Coordinates of C-alpha atoms in Angstrom, one line a residue:
Chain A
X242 CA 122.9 138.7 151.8
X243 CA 123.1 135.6 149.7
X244 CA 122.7 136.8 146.6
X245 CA 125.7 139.6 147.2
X246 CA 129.0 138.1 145.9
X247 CA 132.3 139.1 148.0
X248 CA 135.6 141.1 146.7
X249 CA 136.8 137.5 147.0
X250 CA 134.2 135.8 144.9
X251 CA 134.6 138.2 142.7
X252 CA 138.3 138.1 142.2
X253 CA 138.0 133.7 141.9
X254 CA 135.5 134.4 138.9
X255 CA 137.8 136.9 137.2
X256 CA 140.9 134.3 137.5
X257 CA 138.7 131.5 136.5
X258 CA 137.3 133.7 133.1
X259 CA 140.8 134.4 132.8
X260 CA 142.0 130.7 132.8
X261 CA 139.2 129.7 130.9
X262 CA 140.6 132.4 128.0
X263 CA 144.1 131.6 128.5
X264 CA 143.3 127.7 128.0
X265 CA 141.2 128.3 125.1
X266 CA 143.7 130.7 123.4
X267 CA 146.3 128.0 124.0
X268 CA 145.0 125.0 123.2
X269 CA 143.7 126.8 120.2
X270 CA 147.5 128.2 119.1
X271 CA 148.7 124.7 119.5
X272 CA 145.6 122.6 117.4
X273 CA 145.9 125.8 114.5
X274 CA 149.7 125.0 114.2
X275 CA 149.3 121.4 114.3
X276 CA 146.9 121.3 111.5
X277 CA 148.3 124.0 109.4
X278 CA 151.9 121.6 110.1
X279 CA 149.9 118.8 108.8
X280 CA 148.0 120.2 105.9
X281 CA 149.9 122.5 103.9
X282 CA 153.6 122.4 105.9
X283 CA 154.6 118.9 105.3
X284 CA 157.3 119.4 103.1
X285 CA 158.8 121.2 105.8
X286 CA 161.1 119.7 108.0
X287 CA 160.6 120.8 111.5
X288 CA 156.6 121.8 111.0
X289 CA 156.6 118.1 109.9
X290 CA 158.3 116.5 113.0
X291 CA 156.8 118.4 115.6
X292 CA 153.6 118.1 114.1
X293 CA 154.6 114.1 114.0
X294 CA 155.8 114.3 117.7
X295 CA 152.7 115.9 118.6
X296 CA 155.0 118.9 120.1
X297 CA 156.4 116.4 122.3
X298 CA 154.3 117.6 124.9
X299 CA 154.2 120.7 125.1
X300 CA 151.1 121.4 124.4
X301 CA 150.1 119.4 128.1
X302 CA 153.0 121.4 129.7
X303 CA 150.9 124.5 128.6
X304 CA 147.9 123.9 129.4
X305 CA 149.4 122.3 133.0
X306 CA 150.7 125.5 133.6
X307 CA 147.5 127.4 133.1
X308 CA 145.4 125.0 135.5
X309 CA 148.4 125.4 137.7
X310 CA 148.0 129.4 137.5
X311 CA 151.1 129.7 135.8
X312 CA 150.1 131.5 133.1
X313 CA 152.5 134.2 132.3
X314 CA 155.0 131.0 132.2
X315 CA 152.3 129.0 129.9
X316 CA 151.8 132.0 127.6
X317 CA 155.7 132.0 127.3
X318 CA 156.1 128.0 126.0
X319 CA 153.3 128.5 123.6
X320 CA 155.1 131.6 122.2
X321 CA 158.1 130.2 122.5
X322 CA 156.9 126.7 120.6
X323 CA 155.9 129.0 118.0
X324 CA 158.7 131.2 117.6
X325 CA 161.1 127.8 118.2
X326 CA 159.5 126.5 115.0
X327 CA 159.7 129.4 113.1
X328 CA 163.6 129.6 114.2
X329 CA 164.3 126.5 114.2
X330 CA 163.3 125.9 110.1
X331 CA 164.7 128.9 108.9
X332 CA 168.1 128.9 110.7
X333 CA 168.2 125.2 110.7
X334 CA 167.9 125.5 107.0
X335 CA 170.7 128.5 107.2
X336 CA 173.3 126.2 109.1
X337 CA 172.2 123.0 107.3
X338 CA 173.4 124.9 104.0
X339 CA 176.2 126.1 105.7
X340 CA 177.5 123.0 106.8
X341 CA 176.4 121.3 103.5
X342 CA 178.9 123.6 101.8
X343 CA 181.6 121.7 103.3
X344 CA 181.2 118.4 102.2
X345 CA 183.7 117.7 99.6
X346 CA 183.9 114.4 96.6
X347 CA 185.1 111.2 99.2
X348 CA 184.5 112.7 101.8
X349 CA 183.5 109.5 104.5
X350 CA 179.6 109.0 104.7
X351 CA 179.7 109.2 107.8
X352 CA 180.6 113.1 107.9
X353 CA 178.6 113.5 105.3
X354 CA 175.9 112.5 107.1
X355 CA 176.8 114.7 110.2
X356 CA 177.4 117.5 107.9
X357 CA 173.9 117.5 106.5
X358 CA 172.3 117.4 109.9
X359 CA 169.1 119.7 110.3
X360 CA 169.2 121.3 114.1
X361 CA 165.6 122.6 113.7
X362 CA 165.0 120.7 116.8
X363 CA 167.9 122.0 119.4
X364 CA 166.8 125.3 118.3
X365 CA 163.0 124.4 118.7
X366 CA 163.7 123.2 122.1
X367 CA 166.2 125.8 122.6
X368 CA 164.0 128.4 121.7
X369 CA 161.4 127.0 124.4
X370 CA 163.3 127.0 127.0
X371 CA 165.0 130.6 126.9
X372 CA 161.1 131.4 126.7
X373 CA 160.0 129.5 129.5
X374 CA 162.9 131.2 131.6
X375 CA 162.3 134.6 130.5
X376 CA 158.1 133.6 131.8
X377 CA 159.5 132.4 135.0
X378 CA 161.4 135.4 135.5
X379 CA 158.7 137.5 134.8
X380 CA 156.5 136.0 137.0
X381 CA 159.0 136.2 139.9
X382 CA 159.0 140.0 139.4
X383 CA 156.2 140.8 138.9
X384 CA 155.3 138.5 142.1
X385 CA 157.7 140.6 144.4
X386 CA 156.2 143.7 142.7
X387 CA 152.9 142.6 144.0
X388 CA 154.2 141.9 147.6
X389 CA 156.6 145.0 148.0
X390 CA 153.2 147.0 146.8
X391 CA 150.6 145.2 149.2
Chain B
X285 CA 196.9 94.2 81.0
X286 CA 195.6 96.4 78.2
X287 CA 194.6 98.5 80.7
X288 CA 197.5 98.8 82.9
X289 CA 199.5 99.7 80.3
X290 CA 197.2 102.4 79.2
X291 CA 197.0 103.7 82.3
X292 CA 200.9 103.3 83.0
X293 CA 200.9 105.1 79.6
X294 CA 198.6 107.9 80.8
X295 CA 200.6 108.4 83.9
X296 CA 204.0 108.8 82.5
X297 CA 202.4 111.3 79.9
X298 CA 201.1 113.2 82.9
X299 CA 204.4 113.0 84.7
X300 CA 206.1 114.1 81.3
X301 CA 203.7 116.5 80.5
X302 CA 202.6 118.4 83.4
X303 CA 205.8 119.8 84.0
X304 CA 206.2 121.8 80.9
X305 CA 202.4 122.7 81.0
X306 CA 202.8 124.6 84.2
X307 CA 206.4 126.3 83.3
X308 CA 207.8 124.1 86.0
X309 CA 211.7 124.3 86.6
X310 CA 213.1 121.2 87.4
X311 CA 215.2 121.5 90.1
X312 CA 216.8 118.5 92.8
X313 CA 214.5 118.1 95.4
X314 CA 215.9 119.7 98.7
X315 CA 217.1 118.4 101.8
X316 CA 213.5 118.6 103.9
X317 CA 211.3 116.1 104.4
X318 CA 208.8 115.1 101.8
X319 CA 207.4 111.6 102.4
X320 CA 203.7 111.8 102.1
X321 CA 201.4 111.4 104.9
X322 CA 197.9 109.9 104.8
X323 CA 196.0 112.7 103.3
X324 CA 198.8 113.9 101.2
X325 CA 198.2 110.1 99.7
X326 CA 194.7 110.6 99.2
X327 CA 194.7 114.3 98.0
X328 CA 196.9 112.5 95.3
X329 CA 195.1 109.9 95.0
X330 CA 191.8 111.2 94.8
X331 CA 193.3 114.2 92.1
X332 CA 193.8 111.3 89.7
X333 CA 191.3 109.1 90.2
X334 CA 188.4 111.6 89.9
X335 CA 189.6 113.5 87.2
X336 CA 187.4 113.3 84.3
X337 CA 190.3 114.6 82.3
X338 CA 191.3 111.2 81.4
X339 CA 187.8 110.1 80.3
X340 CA 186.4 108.4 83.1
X341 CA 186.1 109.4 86.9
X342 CA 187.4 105.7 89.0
X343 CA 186.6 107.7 92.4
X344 CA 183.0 106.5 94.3
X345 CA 180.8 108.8 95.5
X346 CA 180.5 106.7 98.9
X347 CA 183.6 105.2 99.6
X348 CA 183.4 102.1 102.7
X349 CA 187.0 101.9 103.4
X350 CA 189.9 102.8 101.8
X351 CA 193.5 100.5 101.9
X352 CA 196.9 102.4 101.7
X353 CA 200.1 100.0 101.4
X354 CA 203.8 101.4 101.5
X355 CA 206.1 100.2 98.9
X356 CA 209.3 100.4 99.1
X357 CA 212.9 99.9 96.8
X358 CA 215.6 97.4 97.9
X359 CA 217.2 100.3 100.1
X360 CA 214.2 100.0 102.3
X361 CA 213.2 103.8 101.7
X362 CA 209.5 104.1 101.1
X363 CA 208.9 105.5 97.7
X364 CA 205.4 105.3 96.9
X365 CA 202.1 104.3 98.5
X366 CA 199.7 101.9 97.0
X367 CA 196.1 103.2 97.4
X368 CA 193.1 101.1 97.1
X369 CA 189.4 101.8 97.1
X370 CA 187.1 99.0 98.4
X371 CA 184.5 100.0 96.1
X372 CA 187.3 99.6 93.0
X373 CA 189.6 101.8 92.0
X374 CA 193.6 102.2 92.9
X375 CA 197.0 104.4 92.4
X376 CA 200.7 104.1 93.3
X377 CA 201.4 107.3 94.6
X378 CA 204.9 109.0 94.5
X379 CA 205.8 109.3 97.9
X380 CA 206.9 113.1 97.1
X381 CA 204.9 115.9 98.7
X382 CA 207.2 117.9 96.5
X383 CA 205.7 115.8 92.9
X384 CA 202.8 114.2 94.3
X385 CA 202.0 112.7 90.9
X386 CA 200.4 108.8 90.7
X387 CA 202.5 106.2 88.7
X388 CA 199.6 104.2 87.8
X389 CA 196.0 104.4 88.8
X390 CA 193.0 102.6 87.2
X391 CA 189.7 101.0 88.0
X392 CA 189.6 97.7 90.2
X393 CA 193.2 97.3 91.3
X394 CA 196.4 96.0 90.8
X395 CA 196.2 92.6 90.4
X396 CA 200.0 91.5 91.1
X397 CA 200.2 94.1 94.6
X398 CA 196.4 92.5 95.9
X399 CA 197.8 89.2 95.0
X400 CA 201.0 90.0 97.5
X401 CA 198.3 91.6 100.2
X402 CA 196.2 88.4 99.9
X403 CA 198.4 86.2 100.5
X404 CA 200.9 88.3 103.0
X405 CA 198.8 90.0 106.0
X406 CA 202.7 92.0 106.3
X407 CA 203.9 92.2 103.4
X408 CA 207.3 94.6 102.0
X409 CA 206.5 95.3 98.7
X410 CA 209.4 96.4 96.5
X411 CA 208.0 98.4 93.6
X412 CA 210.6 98.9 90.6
X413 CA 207.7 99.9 88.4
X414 CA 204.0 98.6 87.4
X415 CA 205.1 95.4 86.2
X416 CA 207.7 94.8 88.3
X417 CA 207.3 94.4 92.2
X418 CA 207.4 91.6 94.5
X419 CA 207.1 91.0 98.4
X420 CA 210.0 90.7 100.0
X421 CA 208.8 88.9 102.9
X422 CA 207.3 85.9 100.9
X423 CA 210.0 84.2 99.2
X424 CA 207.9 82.2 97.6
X425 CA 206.2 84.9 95.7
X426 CA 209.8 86.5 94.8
X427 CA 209.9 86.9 91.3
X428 CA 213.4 87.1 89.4
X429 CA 213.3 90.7 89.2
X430 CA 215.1 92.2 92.6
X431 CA 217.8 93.1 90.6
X432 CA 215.9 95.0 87.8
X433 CA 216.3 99.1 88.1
X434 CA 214.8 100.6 91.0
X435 CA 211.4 103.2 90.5
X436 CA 213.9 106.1 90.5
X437 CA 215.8 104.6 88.0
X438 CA 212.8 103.4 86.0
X439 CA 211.5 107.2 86.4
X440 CA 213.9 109.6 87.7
X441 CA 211.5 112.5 86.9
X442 CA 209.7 111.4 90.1
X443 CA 212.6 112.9 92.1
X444 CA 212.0 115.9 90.4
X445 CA 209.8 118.7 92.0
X446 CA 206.5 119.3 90.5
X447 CA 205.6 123.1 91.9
X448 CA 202.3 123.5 90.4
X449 CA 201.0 120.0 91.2
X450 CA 202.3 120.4 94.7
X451 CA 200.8 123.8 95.2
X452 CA 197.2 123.0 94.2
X453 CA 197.3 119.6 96.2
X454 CA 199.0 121.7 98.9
X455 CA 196.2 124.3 98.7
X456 CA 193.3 121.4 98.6
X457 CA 194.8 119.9 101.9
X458 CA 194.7 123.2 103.4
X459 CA 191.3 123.6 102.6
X460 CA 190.3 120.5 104.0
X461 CA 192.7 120.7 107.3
X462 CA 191.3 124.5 107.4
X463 CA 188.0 122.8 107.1
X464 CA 186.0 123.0 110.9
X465 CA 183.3 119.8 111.0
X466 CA 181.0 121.1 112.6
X467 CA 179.5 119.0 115.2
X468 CA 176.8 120.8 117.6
X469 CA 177.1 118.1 120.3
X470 CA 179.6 115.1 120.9
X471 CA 183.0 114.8 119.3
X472 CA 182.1 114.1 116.3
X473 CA 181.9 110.2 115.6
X474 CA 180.4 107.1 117.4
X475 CA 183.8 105.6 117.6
X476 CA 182.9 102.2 115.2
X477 CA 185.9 100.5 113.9
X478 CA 186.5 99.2 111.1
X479 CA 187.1 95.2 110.7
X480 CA 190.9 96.3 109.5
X481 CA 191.0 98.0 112.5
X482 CA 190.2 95.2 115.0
X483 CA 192.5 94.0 117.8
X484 CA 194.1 90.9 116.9
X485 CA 193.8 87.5 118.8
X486 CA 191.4 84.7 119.4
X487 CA 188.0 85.1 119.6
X488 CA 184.7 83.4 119.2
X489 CA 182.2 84.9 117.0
X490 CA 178.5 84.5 115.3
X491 CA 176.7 86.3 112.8
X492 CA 173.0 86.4 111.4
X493 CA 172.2 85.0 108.3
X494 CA 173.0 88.5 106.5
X495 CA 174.6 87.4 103.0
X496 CA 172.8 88.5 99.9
X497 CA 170.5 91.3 102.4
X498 CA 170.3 94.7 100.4
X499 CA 171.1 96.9 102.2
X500 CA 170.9 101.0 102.4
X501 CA 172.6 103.8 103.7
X502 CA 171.1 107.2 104.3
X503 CA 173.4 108.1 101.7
X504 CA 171.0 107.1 98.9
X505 CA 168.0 108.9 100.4
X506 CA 169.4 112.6 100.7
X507 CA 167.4 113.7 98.7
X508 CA 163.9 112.9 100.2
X509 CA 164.8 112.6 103.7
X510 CA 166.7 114.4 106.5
X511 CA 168.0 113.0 109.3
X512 CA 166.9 109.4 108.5
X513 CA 168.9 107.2 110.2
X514 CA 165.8 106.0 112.1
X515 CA 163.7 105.1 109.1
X516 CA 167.2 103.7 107.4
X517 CA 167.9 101.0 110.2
X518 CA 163.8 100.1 109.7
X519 CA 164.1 99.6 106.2
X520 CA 167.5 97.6 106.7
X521 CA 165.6 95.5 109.2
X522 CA 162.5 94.6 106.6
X523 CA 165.3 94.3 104.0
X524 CA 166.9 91.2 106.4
X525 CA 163.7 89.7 106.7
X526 CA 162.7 90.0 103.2
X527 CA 165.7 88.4 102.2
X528 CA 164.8 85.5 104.9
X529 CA 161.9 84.7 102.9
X530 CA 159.6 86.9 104.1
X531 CA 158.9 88.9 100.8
X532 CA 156.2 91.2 100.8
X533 CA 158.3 93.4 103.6
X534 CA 160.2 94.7 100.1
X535 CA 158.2 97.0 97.8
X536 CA 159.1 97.1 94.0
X537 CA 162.8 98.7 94.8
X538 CA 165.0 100.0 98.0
X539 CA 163.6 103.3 97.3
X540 CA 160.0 102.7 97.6
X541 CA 160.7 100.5 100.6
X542 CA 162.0 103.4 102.0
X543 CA 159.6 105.8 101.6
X544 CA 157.1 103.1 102.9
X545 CA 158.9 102.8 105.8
X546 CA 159.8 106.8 106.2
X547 CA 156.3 107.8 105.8
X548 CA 156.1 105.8 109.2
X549 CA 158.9 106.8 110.8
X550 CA 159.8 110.2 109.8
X551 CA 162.9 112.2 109.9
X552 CA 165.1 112.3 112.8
X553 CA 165.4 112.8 115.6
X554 CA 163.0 109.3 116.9
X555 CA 163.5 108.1 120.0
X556 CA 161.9 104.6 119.0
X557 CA 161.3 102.8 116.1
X558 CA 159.8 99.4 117.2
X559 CA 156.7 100.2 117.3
X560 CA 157.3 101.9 113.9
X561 CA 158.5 98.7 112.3
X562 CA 156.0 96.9 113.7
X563 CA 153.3 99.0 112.2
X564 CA 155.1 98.8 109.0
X565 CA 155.5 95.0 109.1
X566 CA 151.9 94.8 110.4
X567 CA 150.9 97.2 106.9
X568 CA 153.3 93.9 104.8
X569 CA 150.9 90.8 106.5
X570 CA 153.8 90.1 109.3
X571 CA 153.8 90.4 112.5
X572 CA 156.9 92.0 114.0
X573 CA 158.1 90.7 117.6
X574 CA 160.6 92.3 119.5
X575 CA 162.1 92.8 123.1
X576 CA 164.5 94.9 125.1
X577 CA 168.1 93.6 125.3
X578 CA 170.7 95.6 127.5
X579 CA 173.9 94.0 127.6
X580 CA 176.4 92.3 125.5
X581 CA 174.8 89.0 126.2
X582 CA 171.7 89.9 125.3
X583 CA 173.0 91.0 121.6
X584 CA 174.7 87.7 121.8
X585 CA 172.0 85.5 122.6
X586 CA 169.8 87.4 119.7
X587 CA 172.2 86.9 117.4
X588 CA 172.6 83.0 118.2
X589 CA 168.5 83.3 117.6
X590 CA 169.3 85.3 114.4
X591 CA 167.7 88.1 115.6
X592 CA 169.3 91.7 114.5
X593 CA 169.3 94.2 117.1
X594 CA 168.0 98.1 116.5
X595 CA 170.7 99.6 118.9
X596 CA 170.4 103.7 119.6
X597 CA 173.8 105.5 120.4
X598 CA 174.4 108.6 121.8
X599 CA 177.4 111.0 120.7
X600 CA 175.8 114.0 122.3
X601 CA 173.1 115.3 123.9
X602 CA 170.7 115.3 120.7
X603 CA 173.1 113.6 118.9
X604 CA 171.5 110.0 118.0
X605 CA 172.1 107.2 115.6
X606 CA 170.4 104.4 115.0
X607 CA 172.3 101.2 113.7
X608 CA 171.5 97.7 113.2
X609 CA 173.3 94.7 114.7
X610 CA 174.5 91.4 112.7
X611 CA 176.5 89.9 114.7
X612 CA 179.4 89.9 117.9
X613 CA 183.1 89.0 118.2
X614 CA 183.6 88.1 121.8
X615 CA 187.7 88.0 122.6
X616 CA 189.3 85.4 124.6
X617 CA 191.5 88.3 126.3
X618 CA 188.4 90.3 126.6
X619 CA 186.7 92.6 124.4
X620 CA 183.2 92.3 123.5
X621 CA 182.3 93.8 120.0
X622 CA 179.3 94.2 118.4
X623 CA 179.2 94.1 114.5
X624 CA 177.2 96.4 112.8
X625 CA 175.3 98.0 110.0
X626 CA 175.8 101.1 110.7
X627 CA 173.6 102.9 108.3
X628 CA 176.7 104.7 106.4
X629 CA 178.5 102.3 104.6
X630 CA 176.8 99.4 102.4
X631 CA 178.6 96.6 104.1
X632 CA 178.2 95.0 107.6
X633 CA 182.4 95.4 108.5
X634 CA 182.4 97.8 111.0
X635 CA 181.9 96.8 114.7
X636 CA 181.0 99.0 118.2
X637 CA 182.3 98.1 121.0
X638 CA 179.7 99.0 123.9
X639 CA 180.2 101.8 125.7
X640 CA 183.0 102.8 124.0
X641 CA 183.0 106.1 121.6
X642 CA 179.2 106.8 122.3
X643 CA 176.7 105.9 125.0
X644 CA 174.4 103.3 124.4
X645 CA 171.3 104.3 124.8
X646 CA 168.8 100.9 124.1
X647 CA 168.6 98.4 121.9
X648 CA 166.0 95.5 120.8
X649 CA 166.0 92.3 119.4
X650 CA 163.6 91.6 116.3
X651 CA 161.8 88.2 115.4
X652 CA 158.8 87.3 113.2

């Protein structure tokens, strides 16, 4: 009947209701943290510069991946970018003070300057991509799961 | 000369006094080795210098580059070590890691030692005491006073062993050996070189019209920024230009030219920052030109144009500096060097030599 769906029509709508929830959830965890970066978290160095970098993409990546049907892996970078941040100020700020506490009266600028070094942005990135592996993985497993079962 | 005496004065009192202070025995110094080396000199140095005990702290906060000289007596033994700040400042050091006192110190420097170094590139300095020392290799410049008393004579308590100063400038170069910098990337510098540390030999060289350009280091912006080496080299750049005649690229002071600039650029990390200063020229009334350069040549060429360079080095894999190029020194035995503002140090005598210490990543010439 033409008016009947199939199992398989049914399963392409669920996907695509999926997507379409998994694209507005990310694009709207991405847009809440860039505003709330630029607003009221300016002051702060790594909400500032990724805010300023625009994520350096990530934000695409994420929403690639979902079109892609990736979307256990998108779901992981936009954690992970949120996580990252959060990391990535606080223990940037941790290390930053650590290392601060070495610099001594004439000591050479130039190890001054290396000394007062933030590395919200290694631990950002860092952050990311120990997500993004620990999405890939999942989806693997779960993938052979799904196989082994069927 | 008022001044040299008072500090001559102050230093024999503290050579005289500390000793007693501190319950020091005075003993003959022992059979092991106790010449200084370089950071034994500083330590010393440095001790003195910055100690507000005696009124007034000679020690910069940001010192460029620092000159240490040996002097020795007639026997050719090295007894102290002439230390000289290039932002003013100096002390004789006792070449005794056992009393690592200073026989002088005092702001600017010695006037009759950087006489001697001015006019003798390899000089051997005998040093009897503050007012008397000549270089032996100029005889010219020999004064009639080789056969005055040696330092030791002059002050034999210098040969005598100074525990507690030893100990506590022993325990400070502890701390700073003990001291890990901690790098995350990269080993640690960008290998520039100072201009006293440049090859010797015939070159040719140019430089942009950079005399009387203001410039700043990140040094002087701690406080507001992080990371800023990006938004530093920008404001250098607008500084040049301003100082060409285009005047409305400088706001009221440095600082406000800064954060003009920084709330462009940003902290650090930035991969670019010409289209950056270009926005920020563009916000002055100019409009900024610029273009890729990748080899020595290029920098060359801009240079000959009076174009400075924004170069971006690598030490690392997110380990980035941005510096600013003035000018080249091309040897005739090969060599290329580029000479550079390197965002540290308020002078333009440092140089990189491409390739060499950290990976260079781009660079661009800048014209209005």
């Amino acid at each position: 009947m033409d008016f009947c769906y199939s199992i398989l029509d049914l399963k392409m709508i669920a996907i695509r209701k999926h997507k379409t929830y998994s694209l507005i959830t990310t694009i709207v965890i991405f847009f809440a943290l860039y505003f709330v970066s630029k607003i009221y978290l300016q002051d702060m160095y790594l909400f500032e510069w990724t805010q300023r970098h625009y994520y350096l993409g990530m934000w695409i990546i994420a929403i690639g991946l979902i079109l892609g049907n990736r979307i256990l892996i998108s779901f992981s970078i936009s954690v992970g970018n949120f996580v990252g941040i959060l990391l990535g100020q606080y223990v940037g700020d941790w290390i930053k003070e650590l290392t601060m506490s070495q610099i001594v009266s004439g000591m050479d600028p130039e190890t001054v300057y290396q000394l007062q070094h933030h590395p919200g942005v290694e631990i950002w990135l860092l952050t990311i991509g120990i997500f993004f592996l620990i999405g890939a993985i999942t989806t693997l497993i779960w993938k052979r799961k799904i196989t082994s079962t069927s | 000369m008022k001044k040299r005496i008072r500090n001559l004065v102050v230093t024999c009192l503290i050579i005289s006094m500390l000793s007693p202070c501190f319950g020091v025995t005075a003993f003959a110094t022992s059979g092991e080795n106790t010449d200084m080396d370089d950071l034994d000199i500083l330590i010393s140095a440095h001790y003195f210098l910055d100690s507000d005990s005696y009124g007034e702290s000679f020690w910069s906060d940001s010192i460029s580059d620092i000159d240490i000289v040996p002097l020795y007596n007639t026997s050719g033994k090295i007894t102290a070590y002439y230390v000289e700040l290039a932002e003013g400042g100096y002390a004789v050091v006792n070449n005794n890691t056992e009393n690592p006192t200073t026989i002088e110190f005092g702001e600017g420097n010695n006037p009759l030692i950087r006489e001697i170094l001015d006019n003798n590139s390899n000089p051997h300095i005998i040093y009897n005491n503050p007012l008397s020392l000549y270089d032996a290799n100029n005889t010219t410049m020999t004064r009639s006073i080789s056969d005055q008393p040696d330092l030791y004579d002059n002050y034999p308590d210098l040969q005598v062993k100074d525990s507690s100063l030893a100990s506590m400038l022993s325990e400070q170069k502890d701390i700073i050996e003990s001291t890990p910098h901690i790098v995350p990337y990269g080993d640690g510098d960008y290998g520039f070189i100072n201009w006293s540390d440049m090859p010797s030999g015939s070159y040719t060289s140019d430089n942009i019209p950079y005399s009387g350009t203001s410039w700043v280091i990140t040094g002087d912006f701690d406080d507001i920024a992080s990371d800023h080496c990006g938004a530093t080299a920008v404001t250098n750049l607008a500084n040049y230009f301003a100082n060409q005649g285009y005047s409305k690229l400088k706001k009221s002071s440095n600082r406000n030219t800064f954060i003009a600039v920084h709330n462009i650029v940003g902290n650090g990390p930035v991969m670019t920052i010409a289209d950056k200063a270009k926005k920020y020229f563009s916000n002055c009334g100019y409009t900024l030109q610029y273009s890729s350069v990748g080899t020595f040549t290029g920098i060359k060429d801009a240079t000959k144009k009076d174009r400075p360079c924004g170069i971006l080095l690598a030490d690392g894999i997110v380990k980035w500096h941005w510096i600013l190029s003035v000018g080249y020194r091309d040897y005739n035995s090969g060599g290329d060097y580029i000479r550079i503002m390197d965002g540290w140090n308020r002078n333009v005598n440092r140089f990189y030599k491409p390739g060499s210490g950290s990976l260079w990543i781009s660079a661009t010439q800048y014209w209005i």
